[in-house]
Short mmCIF file of C-alpha atoms and ligand atoms in Angstrom, two decimals:
data_model
loop_
_atom_site.label_atom_id
_atom_site.label_comp_id
_atom_site.label_asym_id
_atom_site.label_seq_id
_atom_site.Cartn_x
_atom_site.Cartn_y
_atom_site.Cartn_z
CA MET A 214 19.85 16.97 49.76
CA ASP A 215 19.07 17.68 45.85
CA ASP A 216 17.76 16.01 42.20
CA PHE A 217 20.77 17.76 40.71
CA GLN A 218 23.28 14.82 40.42
CA TYR A 219 25.63 12.67 38.27
CA ARG A 220 24.36 9.83 36.45
CA ASP A 221 27.71 8.11 34.12
CA GLY A 222 29.38 11.47 34.47
CA VAL A 223 26.90 13.31 33.05
CA LEU A 224 25.00 16.17 35.79
CA HIS A 225 21.08 15.11 35.99
CA GLY A 226 18.02 16.89 37.21
CA GLU A 227 15.82 14.65 38.42
CA SER A 228 16.28 12.28 35.25
CA LEU A 229 16.74 14.43 32.84
CA ASP A 230 20.78 15.18 30.77
CA LEU A 231 21.25 18.93 31.91
CA ARG A 232 23.11 18.81 28.43
CA GLU A 233 20.02 18.28 26.95
CA VAL A 234 18.08 20.42 27.97
CA ALA A 235 20.96 23.71 27.92
CA ASN A 236 20.90 22.59 24.74
CA ARG A 237 16.88 23.16 23.65
CA PHE A 238 16.33 25.89 25.65
CA ASP A 239 19.85 27.77 25.38
CA THR A 240 21.86 29.66 27.83
CA PRO A 241 22.16 31.11 30.23
CA LEU A 242 19.26 29.14 31.84
CA TYR A 243 17.99 28.61 35.58
CA VAL A 244 16.50 24.58 36.41
CA TYR A 245 14.33 23.88 38.51
CA SER A 246 13.33 20.70 40.28
CA THR A 247 10.24 19.63 40.94
CA LYS A 248 10.83 16.97 43.07
CA THR A 249 13.08 18.76 45.39
CA LEU A 250 10.98 21.67 45.79
CA LEU A 251 8.01 20.00 46.82
CA ASP A 252 10.13 17.31 49.02
CA HIS A 253 11.68 20.83 50.76
CA TYR A 254 8.06 21.53 51.49
CA ASP A 255 6.58 18.84 52.52
CA ARG A 256 9.95 18.06 54.84
CA CYS A 257 9.19 22.33 56.61
CA ALA A 258 5.25 20.73 56.55
CA ALA A 259 6.15 18.00 58.55
CA ALA A 260 8.58 18.94 60.58
CA PHE A 261 6.15 21.48 62.43
CA ALA A 262 2.62 19.72 61.72
CA GLU A 263 2.23 18.98 65.31
CA LEU A 264 1.95 22.61 65.61
CA ASN A 265 -0.46 23.05 62.69
CA ALA A 266 1.69 25.62 61.52
CA VAL A 267 0.84 27.74 58.44
CA ILE A 268 3.96 27.28 55.77
CA CYS A 269 3.81 30.41 54.34
CA PHE A 270 6.64 30.60 51.46
CA SER A 271 8.66 33.71 51.70
CA VAL A 272 7.53 34.47 47.59
CA LYS A 273 10.78 36.87 47.37
CA SER A 274 13.09 34.29 47.59
CA CYS A 275 11.87 32.03 43.93
CA HIS A 276 8.46 34.01 42.74
CA ASN A 277 7.91 32.19 39.05
CA LEU A 278 4.53 31.45 39.08
CA THR A 279 4.66 28.31 37.89
CA ILE A 280 6.67 27.54 40.60
CA LEU A 281 3.79 29.33 42.92
CA ARG A 282 1.11 27.62 41.45
CA LEU A 283 3.16 24.04 42.68
CA LEU A 284 3.40 25.14 46.00
CA ARG A 285 0.47 26.33 46.86
CA GLU A 286 -1.26 23.22 45.22
CA ARG A 287 0.78 21.25 47.43
CA GLY A 288 -1.01 23.12 50.08
CA SER A 289 1.26 26.94 51.52
CA ALA A 290 0.40 29.96 51.97
CA PHE A 291 2.74 33.08 51.14
CA ASP A 292 5.00 35.90 52.76
CA VAL A 293 4.64 38.67 50.19
CA VAL A 294 6.92 41.98 50.74
CA SER A 295 5.23 43.93 47.92
CA GLY A 296 2.24 44.73 45.40
CA GLY A 297 3.68 42.75 43.04
CA GLU A 298 4.56 39.96 44.90
CA LEU A 299 1.05 39.77 46.14
CA GLN A 300 -0.63 39.95 42.58
CA ARG A 301 1.34 36.72 42.05
CA VAL A 302 -0.05 34.90 44.83
CA LEU A 303 -3.88 36.33 44.19
CA GLU A 304 -3.02 34.82 40.30
CA VAL A 305 -2.11 31.38 41.26
CA GLY A 306 -4.89 31.22 43.56
CA ALA A 307 -3.27 31.76 46.96
CA GLY A 308 -6.35 32.03 49.59
CA PRO A 309 -6.54 35.29 50.94
CA SER A 310 -6.44 34.50 54.55
CA SER A 311 -3.24 32.33 53.87
CA ILE A 312 -1.45 35.74 52.71
CA VAL A 313 1.27 37.48 55.17
CA PHE A 314 1.91 40.50 54.01
CA ALA A 315 5.87 41.94 55.80
CA GLY A 316 8.40 45.09 55.32
CA VAL A 317 9.27 47.74 56.39
CA GLY A 318 7.78 50.57 53.39
CA LYS A 319 4.26 49.32 52.25
CA THR A 320 2.39 52.68 50.28
CA ASP A 321 -1.03 53.20 50.51
CA ALA A 322 -2.05 51.85 47.83
CA GLU A 323 -0.73 48.80 48.67
CA ILE A 324 -2.09 48.26 52.08
CA GLU A 325 -5.86 49.38 50.11
CA GLN A 326 -4.93 46.27 47.93
CA ALA A 327 -4.25 44.08 50.32
CA LEU A 328 -6.73 45.00 52.36
CA ARG A 329 -9.03 44.92 49.26
CA ALA A 330 -7.85 41.62 48.84
CA GLY A 331 -8.34 40.63 52.31
CA ILE A 332 -5.18 39.00 53.36
CA GLY A 333 -5.16 36.98 56.69
CA TRP A 334 -2.14 39.23 58.56
CA PHE A 335 0.03 42.20 57.91
CA ASN A 336 3.22 42.17 59.45
CA VAL A 337 3.36 45.99 61.17
CA GLU A 338 7.35 47.24 61.56
CA SER A 339 6.21 50.68 63.04
CA GLU A 340 3.82 52.20 65.16
CA ALA A 341 3.97 55.15 62.19
CA GLU A 342 2.40 51.85 60.39
CA LEU A 343 0.11 50.69 62.74
CA GLU A 344 -1.25 54.44 62.89
CA ASN A 345 -1.91 54.64 58.63
CA LEU A 346 -3.21 50.49 58.18
CA ALA A 347 -5.44 51.35 60.75
CA ARG A 348 -6.76 54.56 58.95
CA LEU A 349 -6.59 52.75 55.58
CA ALA A 350 -8.17 50.26 56.89
CA ASP A 351 -11.23 52.41 59.20
CA GLY A 352 -11.46 54.37 55.67
CA LEU A 353 -12.64 51.05 54.08
CA GLY A 354 -14.33 50.08 56.52
CA THR A 355 -12.97 46.84 57.43
CA THR A 356 -10.55 45.52 60.01
CA ALA A 357 -6.74 44.82 59.03
CA ARG A 358 -5.23 42.06 61.30
CA ALA A 359 -1.34 42.71 62.21
CA ALA A 360 1.75 41.56 63.66
CA LEU A 361 3.42 43.51 65.65
CA ARG A 362 6.95 42.60 63.91
CA VAL A 363 10.23 42.81 66.65
CA ASN A 364 13.73 42.84 67.03
CA PRO A 365 14.50 40.15 69.35
CA ASP A 366 17.85 41.73 69.22
CA VAL A 367 19.81 38.55 68.03
CA ASP A 368 22.78 38.35 65.89
CA PRO A 369 22.22 35.06 63.82
CA HIS A 370 25.81 35.26 63.10
CA THR A 371 25.46 35.83 59.01
CA HIS A 372 26.09 38.91 56.24
CA VAL A 373 25.88 41.70 57.76
CA TYR A 374 23.46 43.08 54.41
CA THR A 375 20.55 39.43 55.23
CA THR A 376 21.03 40.37 58.94
CA THR A 377 17.79 41.20 60.49
CA GLY A 378 17.01 40.92 64.20
CA LYS A 379 19.93 42.49 65.89
CA ARG A 380 18.51 45.83 67.38
CA GLU A 381 20.91 48.55 65.26
CA THR A 382 18.60 47.02 61.55
CA LYS A 383 15.43 48.98 60.37
CA PHE A 384 13.58 45.07 61.44
CA GLY A 385 10.78 45.93 63.41
CA VAL A 386 10.62 47.63 66.71
CA ASP A 387 12.14 46.62 70.07
CA LEU A 388 10.90 44.55 72.64
CA GLU A 389 10.87 47.14 75.60
CA ARG A 390 8.85 49.25 72.94
CA ALA A 391 6.58 46.44 71.55
CA ARG A 392 4.37 46.48 75.07
CA ARG A 393 3.44 50.38 74.36
CA VAL A 394 2.66 49.51 70.99
CA PHE A 395 0.38 47.39 71.81
CA ARG A 396 -1.53 49.57 74.64
CA GLU A 397 -1.27 52.43 72.22
CA PHE A 398 -3.39 50.75 69.93
CA ARG A 399 -5.23 49.42 72.10
CA GLY A 400 -9.19 48.67 70.43
CA ARG A 401 -8.28 51.01 67.64
CA ARG A 402 -10.45 51.11 64.90
CA GLY A 403 -9.71 49.35 61.84
CA LEU A 404 -7.45 47.53 63.53
CA ASP A 405 -6.94 44.10 65.32
CA LEU A 406 -3.04 43.24 66.13
CA SER A 407 -3.47 39.76 67.45
CA GLY A 408 0.20 38.86 66.38
CA ILE A 409 3.78 39.17 66.91
CA HIS A 410 6.24 38.20 64.00
CA LEU A 411 9.24 37.42 63.85
CA HIS A 412 12.46 37.22 61.29
CA LEU A 413 16.45 37.13 62.19
CA GLY A 414 17.99 37.04 59.20
CA SER A 415 19.32 34.59 56.03
CA PRO A 416 20.68 32.24 56.25
CA VAL A 417 20.20 30.90 60.01
CA ASN A 418 22.03 27.78 60.49
CA ARG A 419 22.27 28.32 64.15
CA ILE A 420 18.89 26.88 65.69
CA GLU A 421 20.22 28.47 68.98
CA ALA A 422 19.16 31.82 67.33
CA TYR A 423 15.93 31.45 66.79
CA VAL A 424 15.43 29.65 70.22
CA GLU A 425 16.68 32.62 71.89
CA SER A 426 14.15 34.84 70.07
CA ILE A 427 11.01 32.70 70.34
CA GLU A 428 12.36 33.25 74.54
CA LYS A 429 12.37 36.30 74.33
CA ALA A 430 8.82 37.29 72.08
CA LEU A 431 6.98 34.40 74.48
CA LYS A 432 7.91 37.22 77.00
CA LEU A 433 6.86 39.61 76.27
CA ILE A 434 3.46 37.35 74.86
CA ASP A 435 3.06 36.07 78.08
CA GLY A 436 3.71 39.63 79.23
CA LEU A 437 0.85 41.21 77.33
CA ARG A 438 -1.37 38.61 77.57
CA GLY A 439 -1.23 39.71 81.31
CA ASP A 440 -2.18 43.32 80.62
CA GLY A 441 -5.64 41.62 78.85
CA PHE A 442 -4.40 41.55 75.40
CA ALA A 443 -5.61 38.21 72.94
CA VAL A 444 -2.42 37.84 71.18
CA ALA A 445 -3.24 34.68 69.10
CA ALA A 446 -0.12 34.01 66.74
CA ILE A 447 3.55 34.21 66.47
CA ASN A 448 5.03 33.93 63.05
CA ILE A 449 8.78 32.70 63.34
CA GLY A 450 9.77 34.49 60.60
CA GLY A 451 12.00 32.55 57.77
CA GLY A 452 16.17 32.16 57.95
CA PHE A 453 15.96 28.50 57.65
CA GLY A 454 19.44 27.01 55.91
CA ALA A 455 20.63 26.07 52.35
CA HIS A 456 23.33 23.47 51.22
CA TYR A 457 25.60 25.50 49.09
CA GLN A 458 28.59 23.27 50.47
CA GLY A 459 27.30 20.63 51.62
CA GLY A 460 26.01 19.15 54.88
CA GLU A 461 25.89 23.10 56.31
CA ALA A 462 22.79 23.28 56.75
CA PRO A 463 20.39 21.52 59.38
CA PRO A 464 17.04 20.13 58.08
CA ALA A 465 13.96 21.58 58.96
CA ALA A 466 13.65 18.15 61.93
CA ALA A 467 16.26 19.78 63.75
CA TYR A 468 14.97 23.55 63.49
CA ALA A 469 11.42 22.00 64.87
CA GLU A 470 12.78 19.51 67.25
CA HIS A 471 14.11 22.81 69.15
CA ILE A 472 11.34 25.24 67.98
CA VAL A 473 8.30 22.91 68.89
CA PRO A 474 8.65 22.44 72.80
CA LEU A 475 8.79 25.82 72.63
CA LEU A 476 5.28 26.25 71.62
CA ARG A 477 3.37 23.23 71.69
CA GLY A 478 0.84 24.48 74.17
CA ARG A 479 0.45 27.97 74.08
CA HIS A 480 -2.42 28.71 72.53
CA LEU A 481 -1.08 30.25 69.56
CA GLY A 482 -1.01 29.68 66.32
CA VAL A 483 2.30 29.14 64.35
CA LEU A 484 3.46 30.89 61.19
CA LEU A 485 6.96 30.05 59.50
CA GLU A 486 7.94 32.34 56.35
CA PRO A 487 11.00 30.02 55.44
CA GLY A 488 11.99 30.65 51.33
CA ARG A 489 15.65 29.33 50.74
CA SER A 490 15.14 26.31 52.41
CA ILE A 491 12.65 25.49 50.19
CA ALA A 492 13.61 26.96 47.30
CA ALA A 493 17.55 27.26 47.24
CA ASN A 494 18.33 23.20 46.73
CA ALA A 495 15.45 23.06 44.02
CA GLY A 496 17.29 25.79 40.89
CA VAL A 497 20.63 25.33 39.11
CA LEU A 498 21.60 27.50 37.03
CA LEU A 499 23.66 26.38 33.60
CA THR A 500 26.03 28.45 31.61
CA ARG A 501 28.61 28.06 28.76
CA VAL A 502 31.89 28.59 28.64
CA LEU A 503 32.02 32.24 25.81
CA TYR A 504 36.39 31.76 26.63
CA THR A 505 39.12 31.07 28.75
CA LYS A 506 42.18 33.01 29.13
CA ALA A 507 44.90 33.94 31.12
CA SER A 508 45.98 37.33 32.91
CA GLY A 509 49.54 38.12 35.39
CA ASP A 510 48.94 34.95 37.38
CA ARG A 511 45.23 34.00 37.37
CA GLN A 512 42.85 31.85 34.69
CA PHE A 513 39.84 33.68 33.57
CA VAL A 514 37.24 30.93 32.58
CA ILE A 515 34.34 33.39 30.78
CA VAL A 516 31.16 32.68 30.97
CA ASP A 517 27.63 33.58 29.35
CA ALA A 518 25.94 34.03 32.76
CA ALA A 519 26.82 36.92 34.59
CA MET A 520 26.16 39.03 37.72
CA THR A 521 22.82 39.96 36.10
CA GLU A 522 21.90 36.19 36.12
CA LEU A 523 23.06 35.76 39.85
CA ILE A 524 24.08 38.89 41.98
CA ARG A 525 24.80 37.09 45.18
CA PRO A 526 28.50 36.75 44.32
CA ALA A 527 28.94 39.79 43.76
CA LEU A 528 26.79 41.13 46.64
CA TYR A 529 27.31 39.03 49.52
CA GLY A 530 30.73 37.42 48.87
CA ALA A 531 28.33 34.18 48.52
CA TYR A 532 29.36 30.43 47.94
CA HIS A 533 27.91 28.92 44.33
CA PHE A 534 29.54 25.14 44.04
CA ALA A 535 30.22 25.26 40.04
CA TRP A 536 30.91 22.08 38.33
CA PRO A 537 31.01 21.11 33.92
CA VAL A 538 27.96 19.79 33.16
CA ALA A 539 29.74 17.05 31.88
CA PRO A 540 33.44 17.19 32.96
CA LYS A 541 36.31 15.70 30.48
CA ASP A 542 37.76 12.21 32.12
CA GLY A 543 34.66 12.23 34.08
CA VAL A 544 35.88 13.96 37.18
CA VAL A 545 32.61 13.92 39.34
CA PRO A 546 32.67 15.82 42.71
CA PRO A 547 32.76 14.32 45.53
CA SER A 548 31.33 16.90 47.13
CA ARG A 549 30.42 20.54 47.02
CA ALA A 550 32.99 21.59 49.17
CA ALA A 551 35.22 24.98 48.97
CA ASP A 552 38.60 23.22 49.23
CA LEU A 553 37.82 19.99 46.70
CA ARG A 554 40.68 19.48 44.02
CA MET A 555 41.07 17.11 42.36
CA PRO A 556 43.74 15.86 40.49
CA GLY A 557 43.92 17.39 37.11
CA ALA A 558 42.48 20.71 38.49
CA VAL A 559 42.94 24.38 37.29
CA LEU A 560 43.33 27.25 39.81
CA VAL A 561 39.98 29.95 37.84
CA ASP A 562 37.66 32.21 38.22
CA ILE A 563 34.31 32.29 36.47
CA VAL A 564 33.58 35.51 35.46
CA GLY A 565 31.04 37.24 33.20
CA PRO A 566 30.87 39.93 30.49
CA VAL A 567 29.84 41.84 32.42
CA CYS A 568 31.52 44.91 32.66
CA GLU A 569 33.13 45.68 36.47
CA SER A 570 35.69 43.37 38.58
CA GLY A 571 32.37 42.37 40.55
CA ASP A 572 31.12 40.22 38.19
CA PHE A 573 32.59 36.32 39.46
CA LEU A 574 30.55 33.90 39.95
CA ALA A 575 32.85 32.53 41.81
CA LYS A 576 36.58 32.97 42.76
CA ASP A 577 39.83 30.69 43.39
CA ARG A 578 37.75 27.44 42.40
CA TRP A 579 40.18 24.56 41.07
CA LEU A 580 38.12 23.74 38.70
CA PRO A 581 38.36 20.54 36.12
CA PRO A 582 39.75 22.03 32.75
CA VAL A 583 37.38 23.87 30.58
CA SER A 584 36.95 25.29 27.33
CA ARG A 585 35.07 27.38 25.01
CA GLY A 586 31.26 24.90 24.80
CA ASP A 587 31.47 23.67 27.65
CA LEU A 588 29.29 23.91 30.54
CA LEU A 589 28.85 24.70 33.63
CA CYS A 590 26.59 23.89 36.11
CA ILE A 591 26.11 26.47 39.10
CA PHE A 592 24.62 25.51 42.45
CA THR A 593 21.93 26.39 44.59
CA ALA A 594 21.07 29.19 42.37
CA GLY A 595 16.78 28.18 42.84
CA ALA A 596 16.88 30.88 46.53
CA TYR A 597 17.31 34.44 45.21
CA GLY A 598 19.09 34.22 42.54
CA SER A 599 16.16 34.23 39.56
CA VAL A 600 14.59 36.53 41.21
CA MET A 601 17.45 38.87 41.55
CA GLY A 602 17.76 38.59 38.04
CA SER A 603 18.85 42.78 36.82
CA ARG A 604 19.15 43.97 32.56
CA TYR A 605 21.92 45.41 33.47
CA ASN A 606 24.44 46.00 30.60
CA SER A 607 21.04 45.43 27.76
CA ARG A 608 21.01 41.76 29.43
CA PRO A 609 17.20 40.26 28.75
CA LEU A 610 15.71 37.69 31.67
CA ALA A 611 16.90 34.87 31.53
CA ALA A 612 14.73 31.93 30.96
CA GLU A 613 13.49 29.84 33.41
CA VAL A 614 12.85 25.76 32.88
CA LEU A 615 11.22 23.42 35.38
CA ILE A 616 11.73 19.09 35.02
CA ALA A 617 9.57 16.98 37.16
CA GLY A 618 11.12 13.63 36.15
CA ARG A 619 11.54 12.51 32.14
CA GLN A 620 9.66 16.21 31.90
CA ALA A 621 11.38 19.67 31.05
CA ARG A 622 9.45 22.61 30.83
CA LEU A 623 9.64 26.28 29.76
CA ILE A 624 8.08 28.26 32.54
CA ARG A 625 10.20 32.08 31.87
CA ARG A 626 10.76 32.40 27.91
CA ARG A 627 13.93 34.11 27.24
CA GLU A 628 12.98 38.37 26.94
CA THR A 629 14.03 39.31 23.97
CA PHE A 630 15.22 42.96 22.83
CA ASP A 631 11.68 43.68 22.25
CA ASP A 632 10.63 42.89 25.64
CA LEU A 633 13.85 44.99 27.24
CA VAL A 634 12.37 48.27 25.47
CA ARG A 635 8.76 48.31 25.25
CA THR A 636 8.60 50.76 28.26
CA GLU A 637 11.47 53.04 26.51
CA ARG A 638 9.88 52.88 22.89
CA GLU A 639 6.32 54.04 24.35
CA ALA A 640 8.42 57.41 25.06
CA ILE A 641 9.14 57.55 21.45
CA ASP A 642 6.69 55.84 19.26
CA PRO A 643 3.08 56.44 21.43
N1 LLP B 766 10.22 36.60 55.71
C1 LLP B 766 10.83 37.66 56.15
C2 LLP B 766 9.95 39.25 57.02
C3 LLP B 766 11.67 37.79 55.11
O1 LLP B 766 12.32 38.95 55.51
C4 LLP B 766 12.87 37.32 54.49
C5 LLP B 766 13.72 37.45 53.63
C6 LLP B 766 12.25 35.58 54.75
C7 LLP B 766 11.31 35.84 55.39
C8 LLP B 766 12.60 34.74 53.93
O2 LLP B 766 14.07 34.19 54.30
P1 LLP B 766 14.26 32.98 53.91
O3 LLP B 766 13.23 31.66 53.79
O4 LLP B 766 14.39 32.85 52.31
O5 LLP B 766 15.82 32.56 54.19
N2 LLP B 766 19.22 38.37 48.74
C9 LLP B 766 19.89 37.88 50.13
C10 LLP B 766 18.74 36.99 50.94
C11 LLP B 766 17.86 38.76 51.41
C12 LLP B 766 16.25 37.67 52.64
C13 LLP B 766 15.10 38.63 53.25
N3 LLP B 766 14.20 38.39 53.70
C14 LLP B 766 20.47 36.53 49.23
O6 LLP B 766 20.86 36.06 48.22
O7 LLP B 766 20.71 35.67 50.36
#
């Protein structure tokens, strides 16, 4: 599952005692494991190797430059969703043709930036966007290769905010319309519309949802080919699950077992956009207990991380396993299950310092007794953790550290007050 494991009663990241890492870099602190990250990438690549699939790591899930560079060196391509993400991957040396650009609202400036860079694919979400893309590409004297994002109307059974493949969401165009769109844009200058893109939502532990939507897309592709269109590629998006409790996410090989046979021999290039399944278990958030208190009938553990470091619990009611890094009496958790209740455990809410009731990292959890100064680990935080961080309450963005074996190094320094106010000071004191 990952390389954050208890050894002699203390949580280690690969070979390092995480107490030492926290002492050295302070908290709140994101810590990533090189080994977990690359293992998960490798497993995905191996599972889809038969199709020669291009694995486009979804940058939105974890955008640290050092992590992107590691993945690039491992052979990863990239899925970006803004001009900023595009710049990040170019900065780490990604080959432009290995970049796919998604998103319902690309601006002209972003499209031109991507055209100038010569990216591999635009994943396009509407006729209006295709129109604009063709105009901008033609204006630059180039041709944009595009995949039309179709909305297969398949329920991935995940949180409503991260469901994208249902008809009522803003994403893609419906299947009936897709064929008309191809006809409308046939031979359009500046445009090579030759792919189909899907993305159902995230996380999607239900493999049948992929099967159902890919079957629908293949039917569309057959129809399009029958109409004389050269459809060269299918991008099946991201959404593979991660282990928040452990055991709930099918491995990449299980997704592949069902998906590969559908695409075998179809003469289609295959692209994937996994983010969470590669990064989530590769990162944890370390936080220190500031205070404990009882109020009403509840026990609160107040820590130095907050919704500003990890917003998923507040935003989606997401579950992240939390446990002391060095539990008293060595009470090491046998699993990361939600209903874990060990002898001596206390029912607590783990909350942050931010002035909102929604500011919690975990609710109603049985935790071994903790006191001021103890370190807690919030697991499975490597995807949609740090990247969704904010500076609310003038809290500087947390530091990030990468572990490789016995080495830990800073890959993002903690922000300072000067960082926080730099762009405002320019206005006061130009
Ligand atoms: N491709 C597209 C077009 C996407 O919109 C996404 C995620 C991905 C790929 C990557 O999905 P993944 O493999 O990481 O599941 N903030 C939410 C997740 C939002 C996902 C947005 N799109 C969370 O914390 O759960």
